[in-house]
XYZ file of C-alpha atoms in Angstrom:
681
model
C 114.160 1.428 -13.785
C 115.647 4.783 -13.739
C 115.391 8.724 -13.961
C 117.105 9.599 -17.336
C 115.904 13.399 -17.564
C 114.959 16.219 -15.526
C 113.846 19.544 -16.925
C 113.286 22.497 -14.563
C 111.596 25.591 -15.935
C 110.982 28.914 -13.611
C 111.176 26.411 -10.712
C 113.006 28.310 -7.568
C 116.665 29.190 -8.696
C 116.493 27.389 -11.818
C 115.505 29.571 -15.043
C 115.873 26.841 -17.476
C 117.925 23.510 -16.703
C 118.279 20.323 -18.256
C 119.816 17.436 -16.765
C 120.425 14.220 -18.482
C 121.235 10.774 -16.353
C 122.506 7.449 -18.296
C 121.184 4.173 -17.065
C 123.026 2.447 -14.102
C 125.703 0.152 -16.142
C 128.943 -1.018 -16.319
C 129.099 -0.875 -12.489
C 128.562 3.160 -12.606
C 125.370 3.555 -10.449
C 126.073 7.055 -8.828
C 124.841 10.310 -9.938
C 126.708 12.845 -8.057
C 125.472 16.397 -7.847
C 127.451 19.043 -6.097
C 126.746 22.524 -4.761
C 127.393 24.726 -1.971
C 124.469 25.262 0.749
C 121.853 27.435 -0.972
C 122.766 26.680 -4.583
C 119.940 24.310 -5.344
C 120.507 20.515 -4.550
C 117.487 20.209 -2.136
C 115.429 22.070 -4.888
C 116.046 18.746 -7.161
C 114.609 16.794 -4.708
C 111.609 18.994 -4.162
C 111.316 18.982 -7.926
C 110.847 15.528 -8.060
C 108.239 15.456 -5.616
C 106.329 18.271 -6.991
C 106.506 16.674 -10.638
C 105.347 13.501 -9.802
C 103.016 13.536 -6.964
C 101.669 17.223 -7.077
C 99.662 18.123 -4.303
C 100.046 14.909 -2.638
C 103.717 15.413 -2.147
C 103.282 18.223 0.498
C 102.792 15.821 3.048
C 105.275 13.243 2.017
C 107.982 16.065 1.732
C 107.700 16.256 5.829
C 108.100 12.645 5.864
C 111.289 12.857 3.775
C 112.903 15.173 5.828
C 112.330 18.206 3.480
C 110.622 21.421 4.751
C 106.801 21.285 3.620
C 105.063 22.657 6.428
C 102.983 25.136 4.137
C 99.913 24.521 1.878
C 100.136 23.686 -1.749
C 99.428 26.787 -3.156
C 101.830 28.816 -0.933
C 104.532 26.559 -1.764
C 103.904 26.802 -5.206
C 104.294 30.688 -5.389
C 107.241 30.517 -2.947
C 108.818 28.298 -5.804
C 108.317 30.566 -8.897
C 111.572 32.167 -9.785
C 112.110 35.727 -8.598
C 112.305 37.422 -12.111
C 110.020 35.076 -13.984
C 106.716 37.664 -13.805
C 109.223 40.498 -14.312
C 109.804 38.793 -17.638
C 106.278 38.285 -18.641
C 106.827 34.453 -18.035
C 103.564 33.254 -15.563
C 104.323 29.345 -16.255
C 106.472 27.292 -14.025
C 107.087 23.639 -15.096
C 109.146 20.212 -13.858
C 109.287 17.323 -16.301
C 110.698 13.916 -15.247
C 111.447 11.347 -17.841
C 111.764 7.639 -16.352
C 112.969 4.850 -18.112
C 111.269 1.450 -17.300
C 113.903 -0.548 -19.625
C 116.438 0.185 -22.289
C 113.728 1.233 -24.949
C 110.615 2.210 -23.120
C 109.586 4.683 -20.571
C 107.289 7.797 -19.702
C 107.738 11.386 -19.476
C 105.734 13.515 -16.920
C 105.281 17.134 -17.461
C 103.692 18.969 -14.602
C 103.096 23.075 -15.390
C 101.667 25.507 -13.228
C 100.314 28.897 -14.330
C 100.194 32.206 -12.210
C 98.384 35.320 -12.138
C 100.511 38.694 -12.675
C 100.544 39.202 -9.116
C 102.221 35.532 -8.479
C 99.132 34.003 -7.320
C 98.709 29.912 -8.546
C 95.632 29.747 -11.045
C 95.851 26.382 -12.411
C 97.864 23.419 -13.124
C 98.088 21.177 -16.130
C 99.624 17.393 -16.178
C 100.892 16.174 -19.600
C 101.967 12.412 -19.824
C 103.827 10.940 -22.616
C 104.911 7.265 -23.311
C 108.211 7.009 -24.788
C 109.945 4.560 -27.264
C 113.539 4.652 -28.060
C 113.803 8.140 -26.679
C 110.852 9.394 -29.111
C 107.148 10.431 -27.625
C 104.830 8.526 -29.162
C 101.568 8.666 -27.314
C 99.881 11.019 -24.885
C 98.240 9.305 -21.741
C 95.235 11.046 -19.765
C 96.417 13.228 -16.700
C 93.857 11.138 -14.688
C 96.159 7.904 -15.098
C 99.032 9.591 -13.059
C 98.741 7.678 -9.989
C 98.114 4.347 -11.537
C 100.873 5.210 -13.781
C 103.513 6.043 -10.970
C 101.871 2.945 -8.768
C 102.688 0.330 -11.704
C 105.863 1.600 -13.105
C 107.605 3.486 -10.448
C 107.063 4.448 -6.975
C 103.494 4.929 -5.175
C 103.217 8.279 -3.235
C 103.064 6.984 0.013
C 106.252 5.207 -0.662
C 108.272 7.879 -1.944
C 110.085 9.047 1.346
C 111.698 5.576 1.319
C 113.405 6.420 -1.755
C 113.707 10.436 -1.721
C 114.912 11.618 1.489
C 117.298 14.434 3.014
C 119.918 12.358 4.672
C 120.699 15.268 7.765
C 117.421 15.387 8.620
C 116.270 11.741 8.497
C 118.546 11.294 11.782
C 115.327 12.293 13.503
C 113.894 8.949 12.632
C 116.341 7.385 15.097
C 114.958 9.482 18.250
C 112.144 8.591 20.556
C 109.710 9.731 18.266
C 110.935 6.430 15.868
C 108.224 4.227 17.068
C 105.555 6.404 15.066
C 107.984 6.812 12.163
C 108.055 3.158 11.927
C 104.311 2.598 11.789
C 103.693 5.440 9.431
C 106.445 3.546 7.169
C 105.172 0.243 7.605
C 101.551 1.571 6.932
C 102.622 3.228 3.975
C 104.374 -0.173 2.996
C 101.222 -2.354 3.815
C 98.854 0.050 1.918
C 96.969 0.525 5.308
C 96.355 4.561 4.200
C 94.686 2.905 1.424
C 92.566 0.556 3.195
C 91.555 3.443 5.635
C 90.506 5.470 2.713
C 88.497 2.498 1.276
C 87.046 1.953 4.489
C 85.728 5.895 5.045
C 84.340 5.768 1.193
C 82.416 2.322 1.783
C 81.047 3.991 5.239
C 79.929 7.227 3.274
C 78.709 4.733 0.890
C 76.353 2.943 3.340
C 75.319 6.096 4.779
C 73.979 7.427 1.706
C 72.077 4.311 0.630
C 70.600 4.342 3.894
C 68.361 7.124 2.818
C 64.793 6.369 2.843
C 65.284 2.894 4.702
C 62.025 2.006 7.046
C 62.088 1.281 10.601
C 65.664 2.958 11.333
C 66.326 6.419 12.776
C 68.233 7.335 9.537
C 69.115 11.136 11.154
C 70.844 9.053 14.267
C 72.741 6.968 11.649
C 73.861 9.745 9.649
C 74.889 11.820 12.666
C 76.957 9.003 14.231
C 79.015 8.944 11.071
C 79.499 12.440 10.866
C 80.756 12.674 14.069
C 82.950 9.582 13.964
C 84.265 10.950 10.912
C 84.925 14.715 12.170
C 86.828 13.028 15.429
C 88.894 10.783 13.218
C 90.307 13.667 11.308
C 90.725 15.828 14.434
C 92.739 12.968 15.841
C 94.865 12.686 12.490
C 95.754 16.421 12.847
C 96.428 15.828 16.806
C 98.651 13.172 15.764
C 100.511 15.596 13.267
C 100.548 18.021 15.990
C 102.506 15.650 18.285
C 104.955 15.008 15.773
C 105.673 18.528 14.971
C 106.012 19.080 18.539
C 108.603 16.641 19.026
C 110.425 17.923 16.339
C 110.448 21.411 18.051
C 111.264 20.063 21.405
C 114.406 18.203 19.796
C 115.502 21.539 18.199
C 115.163 23.292 21.621
C 117.282 20.479 23.558
C 119.773 20.768 20.646
C 119.844 24.512 21.183
C 120.482 23.822 25.233
C 123.300 21.266 24.138
C 124.922 23.734 21.920
C 124.663 26.694 24.657
C 126.220 23.996 27.149
C 129.308 23.535 24.613
C 129.721 27.333 24.385
C 129.551 27.658 28.198
C 132.186 25.168 28.631
C 134.339 26.669 26.059
C 134.449 29.774 27.598
C 135.359 28.302 30.777
C 132.157 27.937 32.602
C 131.997 25.438 35.302
C 135.333 26.417 36.680
C 137.280 23.834 34.559
C 134.664 21.110 35.911
C 133.636 20.421 32.091
C 132.988 16.668 32.765
C 130.803 17.515 35.654
C 128.620 20.030 33.726
C 128.248 17.927 30.745
C 127.346 14.811 33.042
C 124.570 17.037 34.674
C 123.220 17.722 31.400
C 123.335 14.044 30.209
C 121.548 13.101 33.130
C 118.911 15.835 32.860
C 118.142 14.814 29.560
C 117.523 11.187 30.621
C 115.400 12.511 33.546
C 113.042 14.272 31.276
C 112.807 11.292 29.240
C 111.931 9.249 32.209
C 109.297 11.851 33.379
C 107.707 11.597 29.887
C 107.550 7.669 29.949
C 106.154 7.934 33.536
C 103.643 10.712 32.540
C 102.670 8.324 29.952
C 102.316 5.114 32.046
C 100.204 7.657 34.717
C 97.878 8.666 31.807
C 97.250 4.893 30.477
C 96.631 3.567 34.128
C 93.884 6.398 34.731
C 92.489 6.594 31.121
C 91.625 2.922 30.872
C 92.698 0.210 33.425
C 91.465 2.189 36.145
C 88.145 2.613 34.633
C 87.225 -1.077 34.710
C 88.496 -1.530 38.190
C 85.558 0.626 39.326
C 83.209 -2.192 38.208
C 82.460 -4.821 40.566
C 84.261 -7.911 39.845
C 80.739 -9.741 39.572
C 79.902 -7.655 36.648
C 83.289 -7.983 35.034
C 82.871 -11.835 35.136
C 79.269 -11.747 33.936
C 80.302 -9.459 31.113
C 83.040 -11.990 30.268
C 80.956 -15.174 30.590
C 78.427 -13.460 28.214
C 81.208 -12.955 25.744
C 82.135 -16.571 25.595
C 78.735 -17.826 25.520
C 78.082 -15.443 22.512
C 81.626 -17.114 20.849
C 80.040 -20.438 21.062
C 76.778 -19.658 20.148
C 78.298 -17.793 16.769
C 80.288 -21.029 16.397
C 77.241 -23.130 16.641
C 75.193 -20.951 14.187
C 77.941 -20.976 11.747
C 77.840 -24.764 11.796
C 74.140 -24.732 11.475
C 74.317 -22.150 8.272
C 77.014 -23.871 6.706
C 75.008 -27.300 6.485
C 71.634 -25.522 5.140
C 72.418 -25.911 1.607
C 72.777 -29.860 2.378
C 69.149 -29.563 4.061
C 67.789 -27.895 0.689
C 69.524 -30.416 -1.343
C 67.837 -33.278 0.961
C 64.601 -32.116 1.112
C 64.569 -31.642 -2.832
C 65.894 -35.229 -3.420
C 63.148 -36.549 -1.169
C 60.396 -34.825 -3.172
C 62.264 -35.738 -6.476
C 62.557 -39.349 -5.980
C 59.965 -41.584 -7.537
C 60.491 -45.163 -5.926
C 58.912 -46.166 -3.877
C 55.961 -43.987 -5.213
C 53.336 -42.270 -3.005
C 50.054 -44.232 -3.587
C 47.834 -42.514 -3.972
C 49.805 -38.933 -5.097
C 50.421 -36.588 -1.865
C 47.362 -33.882 -1.658
C 48.970 -30.386 -1.145
C 47.857 -30.657 2.403
C 50.101 -34.036 2.742
C 53.020 -32.189 0.942
C 53.036 -29.223 3.605
C 52.684 -31.441 6.335
C 55.644 -33.664 5.174
C 57.566 -30.706 4.648
C 56.813 -29.319 7.850
C 57.968 -32.628 9.334
C 61.387 -32.580 7.782
C 61.966 -28.638 8.843
C 61.075 -29.681 12.582
C 63.389 -32.563 12.278
C 66.219 -30.701 10.942
C 65.804 -28.098 13.874
C 65.911 -30.759 16.493
C 69.725 -31.473 15.181
C 70.425 -27.649 16.497
C 67.884 -26.951 19.147
C 67.963 -26.703 22.400
C 71.313 -25.023 22.425
C 74.206 -26.867 23.641
C 75.256 -26.033 26.997
C 77.857 -22.861 27.231
C 75.872 -21.169 24.192
C 74.397 -17.649 24.622
C 70.502 -17.616 24.185
C 70.997 -14.210 22.819
C 73.691 -12.356 20.928
C 73.859 -9.111 22.801
C 77.426 -7.515 22.137
C 77.068 -7.602 18.430
C 79.030 -4.426 17.950
C 82.007 -6.649 18.665
C 83.439 -8.695 15.630
C 86.022 -11.363 15.166
C 89.529 -11.681 16.915
C 88.419 -8.599 18.996
C 86.290 -10.848 20.982
C 89.076 -12.667 22.377
C 91.039 -9.479 22.653
C 88.290 -7.938 25.217
C 88.116 -11.603 27.001
C 92.200 -11.497 27.372
C 92.028 -7.764 28.783
C 89.340 -8.434 31.211
C 90.616 -11.443 32.507
C 94.387 -10.014 32.591
C 93.095 -6.815 34.539
C 95.352 -6.271 37.529
C 96.240 -3.063 39.177
C 95.866 -1.941 42.558
C 96.116 1.460 44.721
C 99.732 0.884 45.232
C 100.550 0.479 41.751
C 99.234 3.905 41.118
C 100.696 5.437 44.041
C 103.928 4.126 43.019
C 103.751 5.650 39.479
C 103.058 9.095 41.235
C 105.607 8.827 43.803
C 108.099 7.955 41.104
C 106.812 11.292 38.814
C 107.232 13.243 41.986
C 110.756 11.952 42.289
C 111.660 12.910 38.731
C 110.203 16.347 38.713
C 112.218 16.867 41.912
C 115.322 15.178 40.384
C 114.956 17.662 37.670
C 114.870 20.730 39.934
C 118.013 19.536 41.774
C 120.039 18.937 38.464
C 118.826 22.392 37.022
C 120.019 23.961 40.527
C 123.228 22.189 40.520
C 123.846 23.202 36.890
C 122.938 26.776 37.602
C 125.584 26.705 40.728
C 128.300 25.612 38.688
C 130.826 28.580 38.985
C 132.059 30.211 35.364
C 134.429 32.982 34.209
C 133.017 35.863 33.015
C 135.148 38.632 31.828
C 133.189 40.620 29.267
C 129.454 39.498 30.358
C 129.433 36.952 27.289
C 129.017 34.031 29.816
C 126.498 35.754 31.688
C 124.432 36.579 28.699
C 125.022 32.539 27.502
C 123.553 31.518 31.088
C 120.609 34.072 30.739
C 120.091 32.178 27.282
C 120.339 28.666 28.842
C 117.746 29.704 31.563
C 115.247 30.897 28.786
C 115.427 27.637 26.882
C 115.035 25.858 30.319
C 111.521 27.514 30.251
C 110.859 27.069 26.489
C 111.886 23.383 27.183
C 109.203 23.092 29.874
C 106.853 24.942 28.064
C 107.163 22.721 24.896
C 106.917 19.504 27.138
C 103.555 20.867 28.902
C 102.243 21.823 25.283
C 103.262 18.000 24.148
C 101.660 16.475 27.185
C 98.506 18.552 26.419
C 98.392 17.130 23.048
C 99.055 13.881 23.801
C 96.227 13.942 26.507
C 93.790 14.965 23.839
C 95.069 11.998 21.323
C 94.543 9.523 23.851
C 90.931 11.069 24.843
C 90.030 11.360 21.321
C 91.081 7.648 20.852
C 88.804 6.626 23.611
C 85.950 8.752 22.206
C 85.998 7.322 18.822
C 86.601 3.749 19.847
C 83.384 4.273 21.961
C 81.609 6.557 18.730
C 82.617 3.708 16.546
C 80.833 1.059 18.697
C 77.892 2.967 18.995
C 77.636 3.513 14.770
C 78.395 -0.043 14.407
C 75.178 -1.069 16.738
C 73.136 1.482 14.930
C 74.148 0.385 11.482
C 73.438 -3.845 12.447
C 69.768 -2.461 13.115
C 69.979 -0.815 9.872
C 71.216 -4.259 7.990
C 68.871 -6.610 10.063
C 65.867 -4.490 9.076
C 66.978 -4.369 5.687
C 68.365 -7.375 4.064
C 67.591 -6.681 0.576
C 70.255 -4.066 0.589
C 72.673 -6.641 -0.243
C 75.072 -4.068 -1.850
C 75.116 -2.129 1.482
C 75.528 -5.537 3.375
C 78.586 -6.295 1.176
C 79.772 -3.051 1.838
C 79.739 -3.454 5.706
C 81.555 -7.040 5.584
C 84.523 -5.136 3.464
C 84.658 -2.415 6.436
C 84.705 -5.280 8.944
C 87.092 -7.313 7.356
C 89.142 -4.067 6.847
C 88.979 -3.222 10.685
C 90.103 -7.048 11.264
C 92.769 -7.125 8.626
C 94.829 -3.958 9.766
C 95.986 -5.142 13.079
C 97.451 -8.400 11.501
C 99.106 -6.671 8.580
C 101.876 -5.549 10.741
C 102.939 -9.172 11.910
C 103.537 -10.063 8.026
C 106.144 -7.469 7.751
C 107.973 -6.826 11.082
C 109.786 -9.714 10.996
C 111.193 -9.200 7.517
C 111.576 -5.135 8.278
C 113.659 -6.305 11.491
C 115.735 -8.500 9.314
C 116.663 -6.170 6.474
C 117.427 -3.537 8.990
C 119.705 -5.496 10.718
C 121.492 -6.507 7.557
C 122.230 -2.994 6.724
C 122.998 -1.477 10.020
C 125.780 -4.213 10.333
C 127.104 -3.259 6.731
C 126.835 0.622 7.848
C 128.305 0.482 11.452
C 132.040 0.091 12.169
C 131.269 -1.034 15.636
C 130.421 -4.854 15.794
C 128.144 -4.849 18.912
C 124.808 -5.216 17.365
C 123.760 -8.904 16.451
C 120.187 -8.235 15.422
C 117.128 -5.465 15.658
C 113.922 -6.410 17.024
C 110.885 -4.408 15.955
C 107.232 -5.539 17.718
C 104.018 -5.132 16.288
C 103.586 -1.464 18.148
C 106.542 -0.480 15.920
C 109.010 -0.313 19.075
C 112.745 -1.290 17.890
C 115.404 -2.541 19.964
C 118.848 -3.108 19.309
C 119.947 -6.660 20.687
C 123.627 -7.724 21.549
C 125.261 -10.998 20.726
C 124.657 -11.969 24.408
C 121.036 -11.455 23.552
C 120.815 -8.290 25.915
C 118.972 -5.107 24.738
C 121.724 -2.395 24.051
C 120.929 0.833 25.932
C 124.003 3.010 25.542
C 123.457 6.616 24.180
C 124.052 6.678 20.719
C 125.755 9.269 18.716
C 124.399 11.744 16.164
C 125.876 9.400 13.395
C 124.793 6.247 14.685
C 121.344 7.637 14.883
C 121.556 8.739 11.318
C 122.788 5.097 10.293
C 119.490 3.921 12.207
C 117.387 5.826 10.263
C 118.980 4.817 6.813
C 118.975 1.522 8.015
C 115.233 1.850 8.480
C 114.667 3.733 5.046
C 116.745 0.842 3.355
C 114.741 -2.071 4.915
C 111.595 -0.151 3.829
C 112.868 -0.037 0.233
C 113.893 -3.542 0.316
C 110.821 -5.419 1.213
C 108.742 -3.007 -0.974
C 110.224 -4.685 -3.671
C 110.453 -1.870 -5.808
C 113.905 -1.320 -7.689
C 113.655 2.359 -7.911
C 116.204 4.886 -8.026
C 117.464 6.512 -4.410
C 117.647 10.139 -4.310
C 119.505 11.271 -1.007
C 120.233 15.070 -0.253
C 123.123 15.806 2.150
C 124.194 12.147 2.082
C 127.088 12.271 4.752
C 126.227 14.861 7.141
C 127.310 14.385 11.026
C 129.194 11.032 9.885
C 133.108 10.054 10.592
C 135.329 9.006 8.195
C 134.854 5.075 9.209
C 130.923 5.737 9.131
C 131.147 7.615 5.411
C 133.155 4.954 3.689
C 130.875 2.249 4.964
C 127.782 4.084 3.955
C 129.706 4.984 0.237
C 130.144 1.356 -0.158
C 126.606 0.592 0.600
C 125.367 3.541 -1.975
C 127.443 1.792 -4.841
C 127.039 -1.890 -3.540
C 124.090 -2.660 -5.605
C 124.924 -1.660 -9.362
C 121.692 -2.037 -10.960
C 120.053 0.559 -8.862
C 120.523 4.213 -9.617
C 121.486 6.516 -6.786
C 121.762 10.413 -6.366
C 124.033 11.902 -4.006
C 123.370 15.880 -3.647
C 126.341 16.819 -1.826
C 128.237 19.888 -0.962
C 132.031 20.013 -0.984
C 132.845 19.090 2.669
C 130.645 16.152 2.573
C 132.386 14.273 -0.599
C 135.526 16.143 -1.032
C 138.364 15.480 -3.823
C 139.611 12.122 -1.461
C 135.933 11.121 -1.445
C 135.328 11.718 -5.296
C 138.313 9.807 -6.309
C 137.192 6.985 -4.366
C 133.923 7.002 -5.939
C 134.961 7.788 -9.483
C 134.856 4.438 -10.907
C 131.200 4.173 -9.735
C 130.084 7.486 -11.069
C 127.987 7.555 -14.108
C 127.357 11.132 -14.485
C 128.399 14.235 -12.230
C 126.757 18.122 -12.118
C 128.407 21.235 -10.449
C 125.528 23.757 -9.410
C 126.806 27.490 -9.764
C 125.121 30.442 -8.653
C 124.830 33.592 -10.806
C 123.801 36.819 -9.635
C 120.743 38.527 -11.709
C 120.064 41.642 -9.763
C 117.993 42.624 -6.828
C 118.900 40.012 -4.653
C 117.503 37.416 -7.347
C 120.065 34.753 -8.694
C 119.925 31.574 -10.650
C 121.395 28.275 -10.564
C 123.516 26.852 -13.502
C 124.480 22.845 -13.830
C 127.594 21.876 -15.497
C 127.773 18.530 -16.912
C 130.743 16.477 -15.982
C 131.919 18.532 -13.404
C 132.259 18.727 -9.766
C 134.345 21.173 -7.528
C 137.080 20.864 -10.003
C 136.999 17.248 -10.420
C 136.416 15.603 -14.092
């Protein structure tokens, strides 16, 4: 498949522009679009997201490294061309045409309508089937998600294919665990499963109205509280990601200030010493963050179980184990029930030898009762080790073994906690000493510039401390919410079990509950299905991109944590450059795209930012290696210059040069010239 046409009307800097793109063929798979910064390269990426995915695109813009931190209406109102309303044009539109093969495809036109004041009012979606370049049928707008899922890229997978190459390097920092988990959840459809689970729970709550012997208000209230707290947890997790990003920006500003101070002669010429202090300070701050996480983990989870006596813990574990045996026994009994019914029916159906005289009704009932009693005697009394009663019916499936394993492996003492606290205090002291050493480095300040920079440096340190404190508060909130949600979910499941037992006639509700439990047990096991494939795919791409031959493989565990492993089998812990971070992130996205099995186009804004010549060559070779996949490179002149353009020339299927024209009153427009690229033809 490939994107064959893109039309923008009154969209940001484009008044009316049509782009046409040929299919990848004859070794030409690159679409090269060049433009200076601010001339509309990123707008093309945003137009694809908005045109195809509409409101759903806002959250995915941020995941793809594109600024999307405002709501959908605000984004649209800012996107309307500055001169549109002045010239009585109140409509903005994006048309994307996608070919699924040489003769067939579809076209999505999304239009937005605005009031005379520029407020977004309404939206319209038109979908056409295309045969040999001709529109032949109109689809229902409600089919847009189904069409994109079947013939193109689902919204939750779009960031693997359309992204900002400069911003995507953030995936390779300490936050990459959450990004990998988000990517895996999108790839595995976990997002859709969670939505299904929520809808099924709501369905069950609605169906529970009027059910006797159940506290309906409590049942409904438990679900509402659980749903509310899950939404709050999701919001807190988004705040956590944003706080990490803001902290990264502050650290980058600190690094930039240090380079400027060094350039002015700060440190009395001892530049290496100052740089070492900054690097050590950064490492100490990361160690402090990890230590604080360990402390909170111990105090928030493991410690609480140690406050319970060993006798009670043992009794709890023994009961869970006995319930496991009871469940297995009941499962065997229930599986044989159909055979019992078949046996009883066959017993009375056979006519030889005949009962003579025929059985009376009382005799038939007596024999039936004896057969039932004989059958029950096969299963009672219960064998040794089986629980007489299932008390902990709120724990299902594999979670029982997880609980047993957790309780049996609890091992933490006072010395462990004191050790963590001492390590945290030592790191605080180390950070204070490093900052004092940095402040005492003598500098040369002829005109006050260096003093000003040092003042800025102090302010940045304060902001970093404040942001780290804010991040710690958010992480505590996330941890607390997660614990509360687990407890609330257990309470809700207990109440819901009562509802199901009291109302066996509601088979549809019971089926919905079984699906919810299946989803709950299925989601953790899904990660194991893809992590090994993702690690293998990432390793192949990373080895193609990196000119250093140090990495033998990339490993990813079930939590989303990744490790670079050397050929000697050891973890590589060296500090990676910004370029290597970007290669890791590119490998992650390429790996996710590969194991998704979707042969969709790749659209990369700022594809070669912060890369040296060797890495640029490797990554360009990767983009052109798959001749059947259409690749859009949205570049400025310093990334893909005349030399690189000539090296790519044989792989370029189409090129455009974006140029800016001033209209007046601070408003301009972008015009794209076909078959042009910064003077190249």
